[in-house]
Short mmCIF file of C-alpha atoms in Angstrom, two decimals:
data_model
loop_
_atom_site.label_atom_id
_atom_site.label_comp_id
_atom_site.label_asym_id
_atom_site.label_seq_id
_atom_site.Cartn_x
_atom_site.Cartn_y
_atom_site.Cartn_z
CA MET A 1 30.45 43.59 68.41
CA LYS A 2 29.73 46.72 69.31
CA LEU A 3 29.86 47.55 65.74
CA LEU A 4 27.09 44.57 64.93
CA ASP A 5 24.71 45.49 68.74
CA THR A 6 24.28 49.26 67.25
CA LEU A 7 23.45 48.06 64.31
CA HIS A 8 21.21 46.06 65.75
CA ARG A 9 18.87 47.31 67.71
CA TRP A 10 19.18 50.77 65.15
CA THR A 11 17.66 48.36 62.64
CA GLY A 12 15.37 46.77 65.38
CA GLY A 13 14.31 49.94 65.70
CA LEU A 14 13.30 50.92 62.08
CA ILE A 15 12.04 48.02 60.40
CA GLY A 16 10.57 46.56 64.15
CA LEU A 17 7.32 47.12 63.14
CA VAL A 18 6.77 46.48 59.94
CA LEU A 19 8.79 42.88 60.75
CA ALA A 20 6.24 43.05 64.02
CA LEU A 21 2.84 43.54 61.52
CA LEU A 22 4.21 40.75 59.09
CA GLY A 23 3.90 38.06 61.93
CA LEU A 24 -0.12 39.21 63.58
CA SER A 25 -0.74 39.52 59.76
CA GLY A 26 0.32 36.31 59.35
CA THR A 27 -0.96 34.49 61.70
CA ILE A 28 -4.49 35.84 61.51
CA LEU A 29 -4.20 34.56 58.31
CA LEU A 30 -3.19 31.32 59.17
CA TYR A 31 -6.55 30.90 60.47
CA GLU A 32 -8.33 32.59 57.64
CA HIS A 33 -10.44 29.78 56.04
CA LEU A 34 -11.73 28.88 59.92
CA TRP A 35 -13.29 33.09 60.49
CA VAL A 36 -14.37 33.72 57.47
CA GLY A 37 -17.99 33.63 58.20
CA VAL A 38 -19.85 33.04 55.47
CA PRO A 39 -22.03 29.58 54.87
CA GLY A 40 -20.73 26.96 52.91
CA THR A 41 -16.82 27.30 54.23
CA GLY A 42 -16.66 24.02 55.48
CA ASP A 43 -19.10 21.90 53.17
CA PRO A 44 -17.37 18.46 51.86
CA LEU A 45 -15.07 19.68 48.52
CA ARG A 46 -17.66 18.31 45.31
CA GLY A 47 -14.72 17.33 42.64
CA ASP A 48 -16.83 15.24 40.05
CA LEU A 49 -16.05 17.34 36.58
CA ALA A 50 -19.92 16.98 36.41
CA ALA A 51 -20.26 18.85 38.91
CA VAL A 52 -17.28 21.42 38.38
CA ALA A 53 -18.25 22.50 35.39
CA ALA A 54 -21.48 22.94 35.61
CA THR A 55 -20.92 25.75 38.21
CA THR A 56 -18.47 26.90 36.69
CA GLU A 57 -21.18 27.89 33.20
CA LYS A 58 -24.00 29.04 35.60
CA LEU A 59 -21.08 31.18 37.86
CA MET A 60 -18.85 32.21 34.48
CA ALA A 61 -22.61 33.65 32.49
CA MET A 62 -22.54 36.47 35.62
CA PRO A 63 -21.89 40.05 34.69
CA GLY A 64 -18.64 41.11 34.50
CA ALA A 65 -16.65 37.63 36.47
CA GLN A 66 -13.46 37.06 35.14
CA GLY A 67 -12.02 34.17 36.96
CA ILE A 68 -12.87 31.91 39.52
CA ILE A 69 -10.62 29.68 43.02
CA TYR A 70 -12.53 26.98 43.37
CA ALA A 71 -13.54 25.88 46.26
CA ASP A 72 -10.91 22.97 48.44
CA ASP A 73 -10.84 20.70 51.30
CA ARG A 74 -10.37 23.40 53.85
CA PHE A 75 -12.27 26.17 52.12
CA GLY A 76 -15.49 25.01 50.38
CA LEU A 77 -16.61 27.89 48.49
CA HIS A 78 -15.99 28.66 44.93
CA GLN A 79 -14.16 32.50 44.83
CA LEU A 80 -15.69 33.69 41.76
CA ARG A 81 -13.26 37.35 40.21
CA PHE A 82 -15.50 40.53 39.30
CA GLU A 83 -14.04 44.01 37.68
CA GLU A 84 -12.57 46.35 39.88
CA GLY A 85 -11.57 44.29 42.70
CA ALA A 86 -15.34 43.02 43.50
CA GLY A 87 -15.63 39.09 44.11
CA ALA A 88 -18.56 36.86 45.10
CA TYR A 89 -18.90 33.92 47.46
CA ALA A 90 -20.78 30.78 45.83
CA SER A 91 -21.50 27.73 47.21
CA GLN A 92 -20.48 24.62 45.10
CA SER A 93 -24.04 24.36 43.74
CA GLY A 94 -23.18 28.42 42.34
CA GLU A 95 -24.69 29.91 44.42
CA ILE A 96 -23.88 33.56 45.67
CA ALA A 97 -22.76 33.48 49.63
CA ALA A 98 -21.39 36.57 50.00
CA ARG A 99 -21.05 39.75 47.71
CA TRP A 100 -18.56 42.80 47.95
CA ALA A 101 -18.07 45.41 45.74
CA SER A 102 -14.04 45.69 46.90
CA GLN A 103 -11.94 44.40 49.27
CA TRP A 104 -12.19 46.51 52.13
CA GLU A 105 -15.99 44.70 52.75
CA ARG A 106 -13.83 41.92 53.28
CA PRO A 107 -10.93 41.42 56.45
CA GLU A 108 -9.44 38.47 54.61
CA LEU A 109 -9.23 40.21 51.30
CA TRP A 110 -7.59 43.45 53.28
CA ILE A 111 -5.61 41.70 55.12
CA PHE A 112 -4.33 39.64 52.69
CA ASP A 113 -3.27 42.47 50.90
CA PHE A 114 -1.25 43.89 53.75
CA HIS A 115 1.12 40.76 54.37
CA HIS A 116 1.85 40.72 50.57
CA HIS A 117 1.91 44.63 49.41
CA LEU A 118 1.56 46.61 52.63
CA PHE A 119 -1.71 48.44 50.78
CA ALA A 120 1.05 49.68 48.06
CA GLY A 121 1.04 46.62 45.08
CA ASP A 122 5.04 46.62 43.71
CA ASN A 123 6.36 49.15 46.49
CA GLY A 124 4.87 47.35 48.94
CA GLU A 125 6.37 44.17 48.58
CA TRP A 126 9.98 45.19 48.12
CA VAL A 127 9.55 47.67 51.55
CA ILE A 128 8.78 43.50 52.74
CA GLY A 129 11.49 42.47 50.48
CA ILE A 130 14.02 44.26 52.72
CA ALA A 131 12.28 43.92 55.34
CA GLY A 132 12.92 40.03 54.80
CA LEU A 133 16.71 40.74 54.72
CA ALA A 134 16.80 42.54 57.23
CA GLY A 135 14.64 40.04 59.90
CA LEU A 136 17.34 38.04 58.53
CA PHE A 137 20.08 39.69 59.96
CA PHE A 138 18.28 40.47 62.63
CA VAL A 139 17.87 35.98 63.73
CA ILE A 140 21.96 35.35 62.58
CA SER A 141 23.11 38.74 64.34
CA GLY A 142 20.80 38.28 67.20
CA VAL A 143 22.41 34.56 67.88
CA ILE A 144 25.82 36.18 68.32
CA LEU A 145 24.60 38.81 70.36
CA TRP A 146 23.45 36.11 72.35
CA TRP A 147 26.18 33.72 73.36
CA ARG A 148 28.34 36.10 74.94
CA THR A 149 25.21 36.79 77.85
CA ARG A 150 23.80 33.15 76.92
CA ARG A 151 25.01 32.01 81.62
CA THR A 152 21.97 34.44 82.37
CA PHE A 153 19.59 32.69 79.72
CA GLN A 154 15.33 32.14 81.63
CA LEU A 155 13.09 31.66 79.28
CA ARG A 156 9.83 33.99 79.70
CA LEU A 157 6.65 34.74 77.66
CA TRP A 158 6.87 37.65 78.97
CA PRO A 159 9.63 40.71 80.28
CA ARG A 160 9.56 39.68 84.05
CA ARG A 161 8.91 44.24 83.86
CA MET A 162 7.87 46.58 82.00
CA SER A 163 11.65 48.37 82.28
CA ARG A 164 14.30 48.18 79.35
CA PRO A 165 16.47 45.81 81.03
CA ALA A 166 13.86 43.33 81.35
CA ILE A 167 12.48 43.93 77.80
CA VAL A 168 16.38 43.75 76.66
CA MET A 169 16.71 40.56 78.62
CA HIS A 170 13.12 38.88 77.46
CA HIS A 171 13.67 39.78 73.44
CA ARG A 172 17.14 38.20 73.84
CA ASP A 173 16.08 34.84 75.73
CA LEU A 174 13.26 34.85 73.70
CA GLY A 175 14.54 35.26 70.29
CA ILE A 176 16.68 32.23 71.01
CA ILE A 177 14.56 30.35 71.39
CA VAL A 178 12.74 31.17 67.71
CA ALA A 179 15.41 31.48 65.81
CA PRO A 180 15.31 28.00 63.67
CA LEU A 181 11.23 29.37 63.14
CA LEU A 182 11.89 33.08 62.24
CA LEU A 183 14.19 31.80 60.12
CA ILE A 184 12.11 29.42 58.04
CA SER A 185 9.70 32.33 57.99
CA ILE A 186 11.55 35.04 56.90
CA VAL A 187 13.29 32.73 54.25
CA THR A 188 10.04 31.48 52.70
CA GLY A 189 8.58 34.63 52.84
CA THR A 190 11.50 36.44 51.23
CA MET A 191 11.42 33.95 48.80
CA MET A 192 8.46 34.67 47.26
CA ILE A 193 9.39 38.63 46.73
CA PHE A 194 13.64 38.38 46.32
CA ARG A 195 14.01 36.26 42.81
CA PRO A 196 18.09 36.37 43.23
CA PHE A 197 17.54 35.35 46.98
CA ALA A 198 15.18 33.02 46.42
CA MET A 199 17.23 31.62 42.98
CA ALA A 200 20.45 31.47 45.94
CA VAL A 201 18.13 29.65 48.50
CA ILE A 202 17.24 26.43 45.94
CA ALA A 203 20.77 26.24 44.42
CA PRO A 204 21.58 23.50 46.40
CA PHE A 205 18.20 22.20 44.82
CA GLY A 206 19.04 22.19 41.49
CA SER A 207 20.58 24.28 38.71
CA PRO A 208 18.85 28.16 39.73
CA ALA A 209 19.18 28.81 35.23
CA GLU A 210 16.96 25.84 34.73
CA ALA A 211 14.39 27.06 37.64
CA ALA A 212 14.48 30.98 36.47
CA LYS A 213 13.13 29.06 33.02
CA ALA A 214 11.26 27.28 34.34
CA MET A 215 9.26 29.20 36.15
CA GLU A 216 8.10 31.91 33.56
CA PRO A 217 5.35 32.46 32.59
CA PRO A 218 5.19 30.60 28.14
CA LYS A 219 3.56 33.31 26.60
CA TYR A 220 0.64 32.09 23.91
CA GLU A 221 -0.80 33.72 21.00
CA SER A 222 -4.61 33.86 21.34
CA GLY A 223 -8.25 35.02 19.77
CA PRO A 224 -10.35 37.21 21.29
CA LEU A 225 -12.81 36.05 23.34
CA THR A 226 -15.57 34.55 22.51
CA GLU A 227 -18.47 35.87 23.87
CA LYS A 228 -19.77 32.68 25.69
CA PRO A 229 -16.56 30.87 26.06
CA ASP A 230 -17.03 26.62 26.25
CA TYR A 231 -15.72 25.34 29.97
CA THR A 232 -17.05 22.53 29.75
CA ALA A 233 -15.23 21.13 27.11
CA MET A 234 -11.82 23.17 28.73
CA LEU A 235 -12.53 21.29 31.55
CA THR A 236 -13.04 17.76 30.57
CA GLU A 237 -9.67 18.01 28.61
CA ALA A 238 -7.83 19.13 31.34
CA ARG A 239 -8.97 16.58 33.28
CA ARG A 240 -8.51 13.77 30.52
CA ARG A 241 -5.19 15.71 30.37
CA PHE A 242 -4.34 15.05 34.24
CA PRO A 243 -7.03 12.75 36.09
CA ASP A 244 -5.94 13.38 39.36
CA ALA A 245 -6.11 16.62 39.46
CA GLU A 246 -7.70 19.42 41.38
CA PHE A 247 -9.21 22.73 39.40
CA ARG A 248 -8.13 25.11 41.42
CA ILE A 249 -7.99 28.25 39.41
CA LEU A 250 -9.65 30.21 35.90
CA SER A 251 -8.91 33.26 34.92
CA LEU A 252 -10.06 34.92 31.83
CA PRO A 253 -7.44 37.38 29.13
CA ARG A 254 -6.32 40.18 30.92
CA LYS A 255 -6.07 41.87 27.71
CA ALA A 256 -5.61 41.16 23.51
CA GLY A 257 -4.28 38.30 22.89
CA ASP A 258 -4.08 36.45 26.45
CA PRO A 259 -5.27 32.84 26.18
CA ILE A 260 -7.95 32.01 29.01
CA GLY A 261 -5.47 30.04 32.13
CA LEU A 262 -6.46 27.27 34.17
CA ARG A 263 -4.13 26.07 37.20
CA MET A 264 -4.73 22.63 38.88
CA LYS A 265 -3.50 20.52 41.58
CA GLN A 266 -1.64 17.31 41.44
CA PRO A 267 -1.39 15.15 43.88
CA ALA A 268 1.74 15.17 45.15
CA GLU A 269 2.37 18.85 44.77
CA TRP A 270 2.54 21.23 47.44
CA LEU A 271 1.83 24.30 46.90
CA PRO A 272 -2.10 24.73 47.18
CA ASN A 273 -3.41 25.95 43.18
CA GLY A 274 -1.20 23.99 41.67
CA ARG A 275 1.99 24.67 39.31
CA THR A 276 0.02 21.93 36.55
CA THR A 277 -1.10 25.22 33.55
CA LEU A 278 -3.54 24.88 30.55
CA ALA A 279 -3.83 27.17 28.10
CA PHE A 280 -6.79 27.25 25.76
CA ASP A 281 -7.37 29.76 22.45
CA ALA A 282 -9.78 32.66 24.26
CA ALA A 283 -11.74 32.50 20.52
CA THR A 284 -12.23 28.99 20.41
CA GLY A 285 -11.18 27.17 23.37
CA GLU A 286 -8.62 25.30 21.18
CA VAL A 287 -6.04 23.89 24.50
CA LEU A 288 -2.55 26.29 23.15
CA GLY A 289 0.18 24.62 26.15
CA ALA A 290 0.32 22.88 28.98
CA ARG A 291 2.55 22.35 31.48
CA ASP A 292 2.67 19.13 34.12
CA ALA A 293 4.21 20.97 37.29
CA LEU A 294 6.45 17.72 38.20
CA ALA A 295 8.21 17.76 35.06
CA LEU A 296 9.98 21.09 36.02
CA PRO A 297 13.18 20.98 37.26
CA SER A 298 14.52 20.32 40.84
CA GLY A 299 15.12 23.64 41.62
CA ALA A 300 11.79 25.15 40.55
CA GLN A 301 9.59 21.71 42.56
CA ALA A 302 11.79 23.74 45.47
CA PHE A 303 10.73 27.08 45.33
CA ASN A 304 7.41 26.28 44.78
CA LYS A 305 7.27 24.82 48.13
CA ALA A 306 8.57 27.81 49.90
CA PHE A 307 4.69 28.96 49.71
CA PRO A 308 3.34 26.63 51.23
CA ILE A 309 5.68 26.24 54.27
CA HIS A 310 5.46 29.59 54.79
CA ALA A 311 1.37 30.12 55.19
CA SER A 312 0.91 26.93 56.65
CA LYS A 313 -0.83 24.48 53.90
CA VAL A 314 1.54 21.32 54.33
CA GLY A 315 1.47 19.97 57.94
CA GLY A 316 -1.65 20.27 58.85
CA TRP A 317 -2.22 21.06 62.99
CA THR A 318 1.42 20.68 63.88
CA TRP A 319 2.83 22.65 61.67
CA ARG A 320 0.28 25.75 61.70
CA ILE A 321 0.86 25.72 65.43
CA ILE A 322 4.96 26.31 65.12
CA LEU A 323 3.71 28.76 62.09
CA THR A 324 1.24 30.86 65.04
CA ILE A 325 4.31 30.59 67.28
CA SER A 326 6.63 31.52 65.13
CA GLY A 327 4.06 34.70 63.81
CA VAL A 328 3.33 35.87 67.33
CA SER A 329 6.91 35.78 68.59
CA LEU A 330 7.75 38.13 65.65
CA THR A 331 4.64 40.42 66.62
CA LEU A 332 6.66 40.63 70.16
CA LEU A 333 9.71 40.72 69.29
CA GLY A 334 9.30 44.03 66.65
CA SER A 335 6.95 45.51 68.69
CA LEU A 336 8.96 45.97 71.98
CA ALA A 337 11.75 46.32 70.54
CA VAL A 338 10.76 49.73 68.68
CA TRP A 339 8.41 50.62 72.05
CA THR A 340 12.09 50.31 73.49
CA PHE A 341 14.02 52.12 70.91
CA TRP A 342 12.11 55.02 71.22
CA PHE A 343 10.63 55.19 73.87
CA ARG A 344 12.69 53.76 76.76
CA ARG A 345 16.11 55.02 75.19
CA PRO A 346 18.39 55.87 78.52
CA LYS A 347 19.93 58.70 78.80
CA PRO A 348 23.67 58.82 77.89
CA ALA A 349 24.74 58.81 81.02
CA LYS A 350 22.90 55.42 82.25
CA ARG A 351 23.48 53.47 79.67
CA THR A 352 26.93 51.94 80.61
CA ALA A 353 24.98 50.94 83.70
CA GLU A 354 22.91 49.24 82.28
CA LYS A 355 24.80 47.54 79.98
CA LYS A 356 26.23 45.84 82.84
CA THR A 357 22.74 44.93 84.61
CA VAL A 358 21.47 42.59 81.44
CA LEU A 359 24.96 41.01 81.02
CA VAL A 360 25.11 40.26 84.95
CA SER A 361 21.33 40.36 85.50
CA THR A 362 19.46 36.90 86.70
#
């Protein structure tokens, strides 16, 4: 138990700040659609084919346009992507509402980048994944360590005093209350970073091998991108194949030989941008292939539910409030743990007395 306590404290002192910042940034992103502050974010969705096709043709004709993230029920603006990280918000009729030259001009973009990559691309993802595994260890070890002091439990939203013993007791008792919520947030977040971990989590729902194979993006050979792709024809064919699905993301080829990609979301899908995909030849506009997300193996479908659960894309306000509690608690637990570990560490002569205080104090 002493070894477990030491590992819990030292790992928290080293990783706690990363988890605290992830909790804070994640909580902010839960309400992104409410604070973006661009006119038109609350516009009702117009999903009819004619309107979407006309706007797509208009927006994709702009110089440097690389793709569109279409508006949805929560966010009433299209997001247009340009080269070198530039972008724009546009109304559903195709009028530009805001434009930026880099992500640093839009707080929702750089906060998202921090939460997902720590501003460090793939290397940042590895750090986040390691922090996620450490967070899982914190929850499990914290529950074990709490059990021996369960009789002194007192729920407080904030420590009684900013002394180390009071903060430790607050950390212990708040942690046991929010442990189930933290477990959900940490597990779903880590699933999106570490594929082997995700396969272990979805194993009860289906074959991990089949799920991994199904989640690999199909490879298609496409001709060179034509000067004027017929987006209306592509969207018409996509709607014919999946009549109930919403248009979610249109992407031009990133390199030679790649097709034009279109992602759609069927009503039964939880993932906000869907996993129903079509690939079009960039030269001719012909369909090279299509994948129905609802026909994927059960394990792959279980994996596709991780992000909407993690980001509160399902469950309405009830689930968003629950995840807010989880995010705020993670921020509080992580930041206070780091502060007490590095700046409120007791002198060696006082540690024994302090441990007794934590164990018996009410």
